[in-house]
mmCIF file of C-alpha atoms in Angstrom:
data_model
loop_
_atom_site.group_PDB
_atom_site.id
_atom_site.type_symbol
_atom_site.label_atom_id
_atom_site.label_comp_id
_atom_site.label_asym_id
_atom_site.label_seq_id
_atom_site.Cartn_x
_atom_site.Cartn_y
_atom_site.Cartn_z
ATOM 1 C CA UNK Q 1 201.010 144.923 200.336
ATOM 2 C CA UNK Q 2 200.403 144.928 196.602
ATOM 3 C CA UNK Q 3 200.753 141.133 196.309
ATOM 4 C CA UNK Q 4 198.481 140.654 199.328
ATOM 5 C CA UNK Q 5 195.682 142.831 197.918
ATOM 6 C CA UNK Q 6 196.113 141.364 194.434
ATOM 7 C CA UNK Q 7 195.707 137.817 195.764
ATOM 8 C CA UNK Q 8 192.409 138.688 197.450
ATOM 9 C CA UNK Q 9 191.138 140.528 194.360
ATOM 10 C CA UNK Q 10 192.138 137.535 192.247
ATOM 11 C CA UNK Q 11 189.887 135.259 194.295
ATOM 12 C CA UNK Q 12 186.918 137.575 193.738
ATOM 13 C CA UNK Q 13 187.651 137.561 189.999
ATOM 14 C CA UNK Q 14 188.009 133.760 189.953
ATOM 15 C CA UNK Q 15 184.619 133.383 191.611
ATOM 16 C CA UNK Q 16 183.064 135.561 188.914
ATOM 17 C CA UNK Q 17 184.728 133.496 186.183
ATOM 18 C CA UNK Q 18 183.434 130.245 187.670
ATOM 19 C CA UNK Q 19 179.983 131.740 187.796
ATOM 20 C CA UNK Q 20 180.317 132.857 184.191
ATOM 21 C CA UNK Q 21 181.347 129.433 182.872
ATOM 22 C CA UNK Q 22 178.309 127.837 184.486
ATOM 23 C CA UNK Q 23 179.170 126.631 187.984
ATOM 24 C CA UNK Q 24 175.806 126.117 189.679
ATOM 25 C CA UNK Q 25 173.954 126.063 186.348
ATOM 26 C CA UNK Q 26 172.409 122.690 185.525
ATOM 27 C CA UNK Q 27 172.370 123.512 181.804
ATOM 28 C CA UNK Q 28 176.104 124.180 181.630
ATOM 29 C CA UNK Q 29 178.337 121.625 179.932
ATOM 30 C CA UNK Q 30 181.852 120.646 181.061
ATOM 31 C CA UNK Q 31 182.869 120.489 177.415
ATOM 32 C CA UNK Q 32 181.895 124.119 176.805
ATOM 33 C CA UNK Q 33 183.878 125.178 179.865
ATOM 34 C CA UNK Q 34 186.888 123.234 178.581
ATOM 35 C CA UNK Q 35 186.599 124.809 175.126
ATOM 36 C CA UNK Q 36 186.400 128.255 176.711
ATOM 37 C CA UNK Q 37 189.540 127.512 178.690
ATOM 38 C CA UNK Q 38 191.324 126.414 175.502
ATOM 39 C CA UNK Q 39 190.196 129.590 173.724
ATOM 40 C CA UNK Q 40 191.423 131.772 176.564
ATOM 41 C CA UNK Q 41 194.773 130.010 176.667
ATOM 42 C CA UNK Q 42 195.187 130.269 172.890
ATOM 43 C CA UNK Q 43 194.331 133.971 172.847
ATOM 44 C CA UNK Q 44 196.788 134.591 175.659
ATOM 45 C CA UNK Q 45 199.615 132.800 173.859
ATOM 46 C CA UNK Q 46 198.958 134.687 170.619
ATOM 47 C CA UNK Q 47 198.913 137.988 172.504
ATOM 48 C CA UNK Q 48 202.207 137.082 174.182
ATOM 49 C CA UNK Q 49 203.898 136.391 170.841
ATOM 50 C CA UNK Q 50 202.601 139.564 169.179
ATOM 51 C CA UNK Q 51 203.358 141.817 172.126
ATOM 52 C CA UNK Q 52 206.881 140.466 172.586
ATOM 53 C CA UNK Q 53 207.562 140.884 168.862
ATOM 54 C CA UNK Q 54 206.192 144.428 168.721
ATOM 55 C CA UNK Q 55 207.546 145.921 171.945
ATOM 56 C CA UNK Q 56 210.275 143.525 173.033
ATOM 57 C CA UNK Q 57 213.058 146.066 172.450
ATOM 58 C CA UNK Q 58 211.443 148.714 174.643
ATOM 59 C CA UNK Q 59 210.813 146.504 177.677
ATOM 60 C CA UNK Q 60 214.258 146.974 179.218
ATOM 61 C CA UNK Q 61 214.786 150.727 178.594
ATOM 62 C CA UNK Q 62 211.268 151.501 179.829
ATOM 63 C CA UNK Q 63 211.139 148.851 182.556
ATOM 64 C CA UNK Q 64 209.571 151.196 185.129
ATOM 65 C CA UNK Q 65 206.711 152.091 182.807
ATOM 66 C CA UNK Q 66 206.031 148.499 181.799
ATOM 67 C CA UNK Q 67 206.227 147.285 185.396
ATOM 68 C CA UNK Q 68 203.333 149.546 186.340
ATOM 69 C CA UNK Q 69 201.575 148.825 183.033
ATOM 70 C CA UNK Q 70 201.663 145.122 183.923
ATOM 71 C CA UNK Q 71 199.680 145.803 187.094
ATOM 72 C CA UNK Q 72 197.197 147.925 185.154
ATOM 73 C CA UNK Q 73 196.708 145.122 182.625
ATOM 74 C CA UNK Q 74 196.208 142.592 185.422
ATOM 75 C CA UNK Q 75 193.718 144.770 187.293
ATOM 76 C CA UNK Q 76 191.754 145.469 184.106
ATOM 77 C CA UNK Q 77 191.591 141.712 183.511
ATOM 78 C CA UNK Q 78 190.147 141.235 187.001
ATOM 79 C CA UNK Q 79 187.525 143.904 186.359
ATOM 80 C CA UNK Q 80 186.511 142.222 183.111
ATOM 81 C CA UNK Q 81 186.286 138.850 184.845
ATOM 82 C CA UNK Q 82 183.940 140.311 187.438
ATOM 83 C CA UNK Q 83 181.836 141.921 184.710
ATOM 84 C CA UNK Q 84 181.562 138.742 182.635
ATOM 85 C CA UNK Q 85 178.561 137.145 184.446
ATOM 86 C CA UNK Q 86 176.430 140.188 183.584
ATOM 87 C CA UNK Q 87 176.708 139.667 179.819
ATOM 88 C CA UNK Q 88 175.100 136.948 177.676
ATOM 89 C CA UNK Q 89 177.185 133.932 176.740
ATOM 90 C CA UNK Q 90 178.500 135.115 173.324
ATOM 91 C CA UNK Q 91 179.686 138.425 174.760
ATOM 92 C CA UNK Q 92 180.958 136.640 177.859
ATOM 93 C CA UNK Q 93 183.290 134.520 175.739
ATOM 94 C CA UNK Q 94 184.745 137.636 174.114
ATOM 95 C CA UNK Q 95 185.227 139.377 177.465
ATOM 96 C CA UNK Q 96 186.948 136.401 179.055
ATOM 97 C CA UNK Q 97 189.187 136.009 175.995
ATOM 98 C CA UNK Q 98 190.137 139.680 176.190
ATOM 99 C CA UNK Q 99 190.915 139.362 179.889
ATOM 100 C CA UNK Q 100 193.169 136.419 179.051
ATOM 101 C CA UNK Q 101 195.018 138.620 176.538
ATOM 102 C CA UNK Q 102 195.472 141.302 179.184
ATOM 103 C CA UNK Q 103 196.908 138.744 181.596
ATOM 104 C CA UNK Q 104 199.298 137.602 178.884
ATOM 105 C CA UNK Q 105 200.448 141.201 178.388
ATOM 106 C CA UNK Q 106 200.865 141.441 182.151
ATOM 107 C CA UNK Q 107 203.070 138.366 182.128
ATOM 108 C CA UNK Q 108 205.343 139.706 179.379
ATOM 109 C CA UNK Q 109 205.650 143.175 180.927
ATOM 110 C CA UNK Q 110 206.080 141.963 184.495
ATOM 111 C CA UNK Q 111 208.591 139.260 183.609
ATOM 112 C CA UNK Q 112 210.811 141.510 181.506
ATOM 113 C CA UNK Q 113 210.611 144.455 183.883
ATOM 114 C CA UNK Q 114 211.331 142.224 186.865
ATOM 115 C CA UNK Q 115 214.444 140.864 185.151
ATOM 116 C CA UNK Q 116 215.716 144.383 184.424
ATOM 117 C CA UNK Q 117 214.972 145.641 187.925
ATOM 118 C CA UNK Q 118 216.549 142.566 189.506
ATOM 119 C CA UNK Q 119 219.717 143.147 187.486
ATOM 120 C CA UNK Q 120 219.673 146.754 188.677
ATOM 121 C CA UNK Q 121 219.404 145.820 192.358
ATOM 122 C CA UNK Q 122 221.904 142.946 192.176
ATOM 123 C CA UNK Q 123 225.087 144.850 192.979
ATOM 124 C CA UNK Q 124 227.471 142.017 193.891
ATOM 125 C CA UNK Q 125 226.697 139.308 191.370
ATOM 126 C CA UNK Q 126 223.924 137.869 193.543
ATOM 127 C CA UNK Q 127 221.210 137.938 190.892
ATOM 128 C CA UNK Q 128 220.215 134.315 191.486
ATOM 129 C CA UNK Q 129 219.972 134.803 195.235
ATOM 130 C CA UNK Q 130 217.970 137.992 194.765
ATOM 131 C CA UNK Q 131 215.445 136.310 192.474
ATOM 132 C CA UNK Q 132 215.113 133.309 194.797
ATOM 133 C CA UNK Q 133 214.445 135.467 197.851
ATOM 134 C CA UNK Q 134 212.047 137.706 195.939
ATOM 135 C CA UNK Q 135 210.085 134.714 194.649
ATOM 136 C CA UNK Q 136 209.939 133.172 198.131
ATOM 137 C CA UNK Q 137 208.740 136.418 199.650
ATOM 138 C CA UNK Q 138 206.080 136.859 196.980
ATOM 139 C CA UNK Q 139 204.932 133.252 197.474
ATOM 140 C CA UNK Q 140 204.524 133.726 201.218
ATOM 141 C CA UNK Q 141 202.607 136.974 200.787
ATOM 142 C CA UNK Q 142 200.364 135.461 198.105
ATOM 143 C CA UNK Q 143 199.678 132.484 200.380
ATOM 144 C CA UNK Q 144 198.654 134.798 203.198
ATOM 145 C CA UNK Q 145 196.510 136.734 200.738
ATOM 146 C CA UNK Q 146 194.745 133.565 199.630
ATOM 147 C CA UNK Q 147 194.049 132.584 203.232
ATOM 148 C CA UNK Q 148 192.658 136.024 203.977
ATOM 149 C CA UNK Q 149 190.810 136.021 200.665
ATOM 150 C CA UNK Q 150 189.018 132.794 201.508
ATOM 151 C CA UNK Q 151 187.488 134.592 204.481
ATOM 152 C CA UNK Q 152 186.661 137.672 202.407
ATOM 153 C CA UNK Q 153 185.015 135.634 199.646
ATOM 154 C CA UNK Q 154 182.817 133.792 202.137
ATOM 155 C CA UNK Q 155 181.616 137.051 203.691
ATOM 156 C CA UNK Q 156 181.369 139.263 200.590
ATOM 157 C CA UNK Q 157 178.538 137.812 198.520
ATOM 158 C CA UNK Q 158 176.342 140.673 197.290
ATOM 159 C CA UNK Q 159 177.233 142.525 194.065
ATOM 160 C CA UNK Q 160 177.526 145.883 195.836
ATOM 161 C CA UNK Q 161 179.868 144.526 198.497
ATOM 162 C CA UNK Q 162 181.882 142.621 195.893
ATOM 163 C CA UNK Q 163 182.473 145.689 193.740
ATOM 164 C CA UNK Q 164 183.261 147.924 196.707
ATOM 165 C CA UNK Q 165 185.790 145.407 198.014
ATOM 166 C CA UNK Q 166 187.292 144.833 194.573
ATOM 167 C CA UNK Q 167 187.746 148.534 193.823
ATOM 168 C CA UNK Q 168 189.305 149.129 197.237
ATOM 169 C CA UNK Q 169 191.736 146.234 196.785
ATOM 170 C CA UNK Q 170 192.708 147.286 193.258
ATOM 171 C CA UNK Q 171 193.217 150.878 194.407
ATOM 172 C CA UNK Q 172 195.589 149.676 197.115
ATOM 173 C CA UNK Q 173 197.328 147.439 194.599
ATOM 174 C CA UNK Q 174 197.908 150.185 192.030
ATOM 175 C CA UNK Q 175 198.736 152.848 194.614
ATOM 176 C CA UNK Q 176 201.424 150.791 196.326
ATOM 177 C CA UNK Q 177 202.892 149.653 193.009
ATOM 178 C CA UNK Q 178 203.036 153.229 191.736
ATOM 179 C CA UNK Q 179 204.873 154.322 194.878
ATOM 180 C CA UNK Q 180 207.276 151.388 194.575
ATOM 181 C CA UNK Q 181 208.061 152.039 190.902
ATOM 182 C CA UNK Q 182 208.398 155.768 191.491
ATOM 183 C CA UNK Q 183 210.987 155.160 194.211
ATOM 184 C CA UNK Q 184 213.321 153.197 191.911
ATOM 185 C CA UNK Q 185 216.363 155.172 190.734
ATOM 186 C CA UNK Q 186 217.772 153.701 187.532
ATOM 187 C CA UNK Q 187 221.363 154.574 186.610
ATOM 188 C CA UNK Q 188 220.946 154.094 182.851
ATOM 189 C CA UNK Q 189 219.935 156.982 180.606
ATOM 190 C CA UNK Q 190 216.848 156.163 178.603
ATOM 191 C CA UNK Q 191 215.174 158.853 176.511
ATOM 192 C CA UNK Q 192 213.241 160.468 179.344
ATOM 193 C CA UNK Q 193 216.099 160.453 181.836
ATOM 194 C CA UNK Q 194 218.426 161.772 179.124
ATOM 195 C CA UNK Q 195 215.968 164.618 178.548
ATOM 196 C CA UNK Q 196 215.985 165.461 182.255
ATOM 197 C CA UNK Q 197 219.773 165.315 182.647
ATOM 198 C CA UNK Q 198 220.658 167.077 179.400
ATOM 199 C CA UNK Q 199 217.785 169.549 179.708
ATOM 200 C CA UNK Q 200 218.963 170.545 183.179
ATOM 201 C CA UNK Q 201 222.462 170.884 181.761
ATOM 202 C CA UNK Q 202 221.245 173.193 178.982
ATOM 203 C CA UNK Q 203 219.076 175.315 181.251
ATOM 204 C CA UNK Q 204 221.870 176.008 183.728
ATOM 205 C CA UNK Q 205 224.996 175.668 181.587
ATOM 206 C CA UNK Q 206 226.191 179.188 182.479
ATOM 207 C CA UNK Q 207 225.461 179.060 186.219
ATOM 208 C CA UNK Q 208 227.655 176.088 187.115
ATOM 209 C CA UNK Q 209 224.818 173.918 188.453
ATOM 210 C CA UNK Q 210 225.828 170.336 189.202
ATOM 211 C CA UNK Q 211 224.720 167.398 187.083
ATOM 212 C CA UNK Q 212 221.632 165.635 188.418
ATOM 213 C CA UNK Q 213 222.127 162.285 190.115
ATOM 214 C CA UNK Q 214 219.943 159.204 189.436
ATOM 215 C CA UNK Q 215 218.051 159.861 192.678
ATOM 216 C CA UNK Q 216 217.298 163.461 191.707
ATOM 217 C CA UNK Q 217 216.212 162.405 188.232
ATOM 218 C CA UNK Q 218 213.844 159.748 189.606
ATOM 219 C CA UNK Q 219 212.020 162.470 191.540
ATOM 220 C CA UNK Q 220 211.291 164.310 188.279
ATOM 221 C CA UNK Q 221 210.730 161.234 186.123
ATOM 222 C CA UNK Q 222 207.274 160.461 184.785
ATOM 223 C CA UNK Q 223 206.153 156.855 184.804
ATOM 224 C CA UNK Q 224 204.284 157.281 181.520
ATOM 225 C CA UNK Q 225 205.954 159.579 179.002
ATOM 226 C CA UNK Q 226 205.144 160.340 175.382
ATOM 227 C CA UNK Q 227 207.094 158.223 172.933
ATOM 228 C CA UNK Q 228 210.279 159.917 171.730
ATOM 229 C CA UNK Q 229 209.452 163.339 173.136
ATOM 230 C CA UNK Q 230 212.225 165.958 173.342
ATOM 231 C CA UNK Q 231 211.513 167.910 176.498
ATOM 232 C CA UNK Q 232 213.352 170.473 178.604
ATOM 233 C CA UNK Q 233 211.588 170.831 181.932
ATOM 234 C CA UNK Q 234 207.867 170.979 181.223
ATOM 235 C CA UNK Q 235 208.283 172.413 177.723
ATOM 236 C CA UNK Q 236 208.057 170.028 174.765
ATOM 237 C CA UNK Q 237 210.145 171.155 171.793
ATOM 238 C CA UNK Q 238 209.619 168.193 169.497
ATOM 239 C CA UNK Q 239 210.270 164.491 169.159
ATOM 240 C CA UNK Q 240 213.151 162.259 168.184
ATOM 241 C CA UNK Q 241 213.380 159.002 166.254
ATOM 242 C CA UNK Q 242 216.627 157.178 166.883
ATOM 243 C CA UNK Q 243 217.796 154.254 164.795
ATOM 244 C CA UNK Q 244 215.980 155.183 161.564
ATOM 245 C CA UNK Q 245 217.270 154.008 158.212
ATOM 246 C CA UNK Q 246 219.365 156.127 155.873
ATOM 247 C CA UNK Q 247 216.595 155.789 153.305
ATOM 248 C CA UNK Q 248 214.117 157.465 155.658
ATOM 249 C CA UNK Q 249 216.497 160.353 156.225
ATOM 250 C CA UNK Q 250 217.130 160.833 152.497
ATOM 251 C CA UNK Q 251 213.397 160.832 151.787
ATOM 252 C CA UNK Q 252 212.906 163.614 154.340
ATOM 253 C CA UNK Q 253 215.787 165.635 152.891
ATOM 254 C CA UNK Q 254 214.420 165.460 149.350
ATOM 255 C CA UNK Q 255 210.750 165.867 150.261
ATOM 256 C CA UNK Q 256 208.846 169.070 149.631
ATOM 257 C CA UNK Q 257 208.305 171.337 152.646
ATOM 258 C CA UNK Q 258 204.873 172.968 153.125
ATOM 259 C CA UNK Q 259 204.838 176.677 153.970
ATOM 260 C CA UNK Q 260 202.153 178.674 155.736
ATOM 261 C CA UNK Q 261 200.830 179.952 152.418
ATOM 262 C CA UNK Q 262 200.328 176.394 151.213
ATOM 263 C CA UNK Q 263 203.189 176.457 148.761
ATOM 264 C CA UNK Q 264 205.713 173.649 148.567
ATOM 265 C CA UNK Q 265 209.432 174.287 148.500
ATOM 266 C CA UNK Q 266 212.333 171.902 148.257
ATOM 267 C CA UNK Q 267 215.601 172.159 150.137
ATOM 268 C CA UNK Q 268 218.362 170.626 148.041
ATOM 269 C CA UNK Q 269 221.016 169.512 150.488
ATOM 270 C CA UNK Q 270 224.180 167.863 149.316
ATOM 271 C CA UNK Q 271 224.333 164.536 151.090
ATOM 272 C CA UNK Q 272 228.126 164.688 150.911
ATOM 273 C CA UNK Q 273 228.108 167.866 153.020
ATOM 274 C CA UNK Q 274 225.917 166.179 155.612
ATOM 275 C CA UNK Q 275 228.106 163.082 155.703
ATOM 276 C CA UNK Q 276 231.263 165.178 156.046
ATOM 277 C CA UNK Q 277 229.713 167.097 158.926
ATOM 278 C CA UNK Q 278 229.129 163.883 160.889
ATOM 279 C CA UNK Q 279 232.124 161.965 159.532
ATOM 280 C CA UNK Q 280 233.783 161.604 162.944
ATOM 281 C CA UNK Q 281 230.532 160.940 164.799
ATOM 282 C CA UNK Q 282 228.706 157.665 165.290
ATOM 283 C CA UNK Q 283 225.454 159.108 163.992
ATOM 284 C CA UNK Q 284 223.877 161.362 161.361
ATOM 285 C CA UNK Q 285 221.143 163.780 162.343
ATOM 286 C CA UNK Q 286 218.521 165.741 160.440
ATOM 287 C CA UNK Q 287 215.380 167.732 161.238
ATOM 288 C CA UNK Q 288 212.254 166.512 159.462
ATOM 289 C CA UNK Q 289 210.700 169.644 157.951
ATOM 290 C CA UNK Q 290 208.000 167.776 156.053
ATOM 291 C CA UNK Q 291 205.623 168.081 159.000
ATOM 292 C CA UNK Q 292 202.732 170.524 159.008
ATOM 293 C CA UNK Q 293 203.844 174.143 158.818
ATOM 294 C CA UNK Q 294 201.373 175.294 161.488
ATOM 295 C CA UNK Q 295 203.223 173.569 164.315
ATOM 296 C CA UNK Q 296 206.406 174.659 166.070
ATOM 297 C CA UNK Q 297 207.274 171.124 167.161
ATOM 298 C CA UNK Q 298 210.135 169.520 165.288
ATOM 299 C CA UNK Q 299 210.958 165.891 164.582
ATOM 300 C CA UNK Q 300 214.614 164.917 164.627
ATOM 301 C CA UNK Q 301 215.728 161.836 162.711
ATOM 302 C CA UNK Q 302 218.846 160.045 163.964
ATOM 303 C CA UNK Q 303 220.697 157.522 161.814
ATOM 304 C CA UNK Q 304 223.150 155.336 163.728
ATOM 305 C CA UNK Q 305 226.312 154.089 162.062
ATOM 306 C CA UNK Q 306 227.375 150.466 162.165
ATOM 307 C CA UNK Q 307 230.126 150.939 164.788
ATOM 308 C CA UNK Q 308 228.248 153.332 167.054
ATOM 309 C CA UNK Q 309 228.415 152.757 170.798
ATOM 310 C CA UNK Q 310 226.071 153.548 173.665
ATOM 311 C CA UNK Q 311 228.032 156.755 174.186
ATOM 312 C CA UNK Q 312 227.415 157.731 170.558
ATOM 313 C CA UNK Q 313 223.689 157.227 171.061
ATOM 314 C CA UNK Q 314 223.737 159.545 174.068
ATOM 315 C CA UNK Q 315 225.653 162.121 172.038
ATOM 316 C CA UNK Q 316 223.052 161.877 169.279
ATOM 317 C CA UNK Q 317 220.153 162.366 171.682
ATOM 318 C CA UNK Q 318 221.857 165.332 173.332
ATOM 319 C CA UNK Q 319 222.493 166.849 169.898
ATOM 320 C CA UNK Q 320 218.819 166.407 168.986
ATOM 321 C CA UNK Q 321 217.756 168.099 172.216
ATOM 322 C CA UNK Q 322 220.229 170.915 171.610
ATOM 323 C CA UNK Q 323 218.977 171.399 168.070
ATOM 324 C CA UNK Q 324 215.309 171.781 168.961
ATOM 325 C CA UNK Q 325 216.108 173.802 172.085
ATOM 326 C CA UNK Q 326 218.384 176.278 170.341
ATOM 327 C CA UNK Q 327 216.201 176.685 167.257
ATOM 328 C CA UNK Q 328 214.638 180.114 166.939
ATOM 329 C CA UNK Q 329 210.851 180.036 167.292
ATOM 330 C CA UNK Q 330 210.645 182.730 164.638
ATOM 331 C CA UNK Q 331 211.543 180.163 161.990
ATOM 332 C CA UNK Q 332 207.921 179.026 161.912
ATOM 333 C CA UNK Q 333 206.615 182.546 161.147
ATOM 334 C CA UNK Q 334 209.504 183.730 158.994
ATOM 335 C CA UNK Q 335 208.866 184.054 155.252
ATOM 336 C CA UNK Q 336 210.268 181.238 153.125
ATOM 337 C CA UNK Q 337 213.826 181.860 152.007
ATOM 338 C CA UNK Q 338 215.568 180.725 148.912
ATOM 339 C CA UNK Q 339 216.208 177.015 148.588
ATOM 340 C CA UNK Q 340 219.959 177.419 148.873
ATOM 341 C CA UNK Q 341 219.596 179.677 151.915
ATOM 342 C CA UNK Q 342 217.317 177.182 153.643
ATOM 343 C CA UNK Q 343 219.763 174.363 153.047
ATOM 344 C CA UNK Q 344 222.713 176.405 154.253
ATOM 345 C CA UNK Q 345 220.783 177.543 157.321
ATOM 346 C CA UNK Q 346 219.934 173.973 158.239
ATOM 347 C CA UNK Q 347 223.535 172.830 157.849
ATOM 348 C CA UNK Q 348 224.800 175.833 159.810
ATOM 349 C CA UNK Q 349 222.428 174.986 162.665
ATOM 350 C CA UNK Q 350 223.638 171.410 162.646
ATOM 351 C CA UNK Q 351 227.268 172.523 162.659
ATOM 352 C CA UNK Q 352 226.763 175.078 165.458
ATOM 353 C CA UNK Q 353 224.866 172.693 167.713
ATOM 354 C CA UNK Q 354 227.347 169.906 166.959
ATOM 355 C CA UNK Q 355 230.238 172.038 168.214
ATOM 356 C CA UNK Q 356 228.245 172.973 171.318
ATOM 357 C CA UNK Q 357 227.365 169.325 171.908
ATOM 358 C CA UNK Q 358 230.998 168.290 171.677
ATOM 359 C CA UNK Q 359 231.991 170.952 174.160
ATOM 360 C CA UNK Q 360 229.270 170.196 176.706
ATOM 361 C CA UNK Q 361 229.348 166.412 176.461
ATOM 362 C CA UNK Q 362 233.120 166.047 176.628
ATOM 363 C CA UNK Q 363 233.189 168.442 179.555
ATOM 364 C CA UNK Q 364 230.559 166.605 181.587
ATOM 365 C CA UNK Q 365 231.402 162.942 180.883
ATOM 366 C CA UNK Q 366 233.554 162.580 184.045
ATOM 367 C CA UNK Q 367 230.889 164.312 186.125
ATOM 368 C CA UNK Q 368 228.151 162.053 184.775
ATOM 369 C CA UNK Q 369 230.162 158.968 185.684
ATOM 370 C CA UNK Q 370 230.984 160.323 189.140
ATOM 371 C CA UNK Q 371 227.276 160.892 189.764
ATOM 372 C CA UNK Q 372 226.642 157.188 189.178
ATOM 373 C CA UNK Q 373 225.336 157.186 185.601
ATOM 374 C CA UNK Q 374 226.132 154.124 183.501
ATOM 375 C CA UNK Q 375 227.124 155.571 180.119
ATOM 376 C CA UNK Q 376 227.871 152.134 178.665
ATOM 377 C CA UNK Q 377 224.237 150.994 178.824
ATOM 378 C CA UNK Q 378 222.338 151.542 175.566
ATOM 379 C CA UNK Q 379 218.786 152.402 176.657
ATOM 380 C CA UNK Q 380 217.618 154.885 174.021
ATOM 381 C CA UNK Q 381 216.280 152.571 171.321
ATOM 382 C CA UNK Q 382 212.790 151.267 172.015
ATOM 383 C CA UNK Q 383 212.352 149.564 168.661
ATOM 384 C CA UNK Q 384 214.552 147.350 166.572
ATOM 385 C CA UNK Q 385 216.751 149.882 164.818
ATOM 386 C CA UNK Q 386 218.950 149.652 161.761
ATOM 387 C CA UNK Q 387 222.557 150.689 161.240
ATOM 388 C CA UNK Q 388 223.986 152.579 158.297
ATOM 389 C CA UNK Q 389 227.032 150.912 156.749
ATOM 390 C CA UNK Q 390 229.073 154.094 157.054
ATOM 391 C CA UNK Q 391 232.450 153.980 158.817
ATOM 392 C CA UNK Q 392 233.308 156.391 161.608
ATOM 393 C CA UNK Q 393 236.373 158.372 160.624
ATOM 394 C CA UNK Q 394 238.945 159.590 163.072
ATOM 395 C CA UNK Q 395 239.008 163.313 163.699
ATOM 396 C CA UNK Q 396 242.544 163.683 162.374
ATOM 397 C CA UNK Q 397 241.642 162.178 159.003
ATOM 398 C CA UNK Q 398 238.545 164.355 158.849
ATOM 399 C CA UNK Q 399 240.602 167.468 159.473
ATOM 400 C CA UNK Q 400 243.008 166.516 156.654
ATOM 401 C CA UNK Q 401 240.088 165.931 154.288
ATOM 402 C CA UNK Q 402 238.590 169.336 155.016
ATOM 403 C CA UNK Q 403 241.932 171.170 154.632
#
């Protein structure tokens, strides 16, 4: 249905573009139309390169969001095409170039998301067959849409009828695509799905509630979620940045912390103590306290070690969620303590939540796998991250070092 309505809407947009470039105008030049086409194509290619470079890493983990975003980009491009004849020629060139950029973004998002979703649905190594059948089906539906659209275009000629038809078609297109994306149940844990699964685990850890399945998580999943948010249910406790550099973490540790009175305090933390705490883990975690003092939201920085696995990334995200969830809200209103006390308190919180994370995660790994979750898929990083050249020590060697 979405491809059918999109094909008809595309014909209405194409008619507006032809009108905008001068079809039916005796003063229009074929050369100017060709130059406009070259400009549109060039802008689209540049937008493709920049968008793929900037957000290429996040396309697979957030494939559901970008699949719907692709349709929004495409529909916005159609609206701009239909608006273009109203504007004078200089503005018309800018509008058509912008619509070409939006179509390029649609192509990047749709292509990457389609590849990820096809790999998800291909259960028996039939990815090639699945793509071939999907392309054939989409071609047939688009062909039928073009045939129906040729009738619609010949009958819908007035501006009022054109806009009413276009808005109705785009509403059907977006509505059906939203329902289709919402119905997909991914079995990899990206940041939002990890929040839902781990947040449910934390909320009902003492009542013996079962781990949520991918189908149950998809019913609670938002298509568009804030970047890096740490959420339990509907309550936002902070945000997380995974894959940051060790330099960024050290800058936050040594930075001055603003208090409510406006004073600045420092929290001298021995980096060796922090490294020893996470010696046997594939990550290092710290709470960024350099944010404004008038907010209760926390930012957790996660440094990944060079040999960390997808399981280590999930452990790190669960630890971050535990840390912001278990933190006492009175910390924001409490008077500033001594520097040493603040540092010790922070390390004690990290140690306490680390032990709780180890207990909960190790206990629920078999249950997560039995529910159908793929714990070997790394879907938490949405930007090109860095790795700290710090080895992961075995727990036995860590215990000897501490004793």
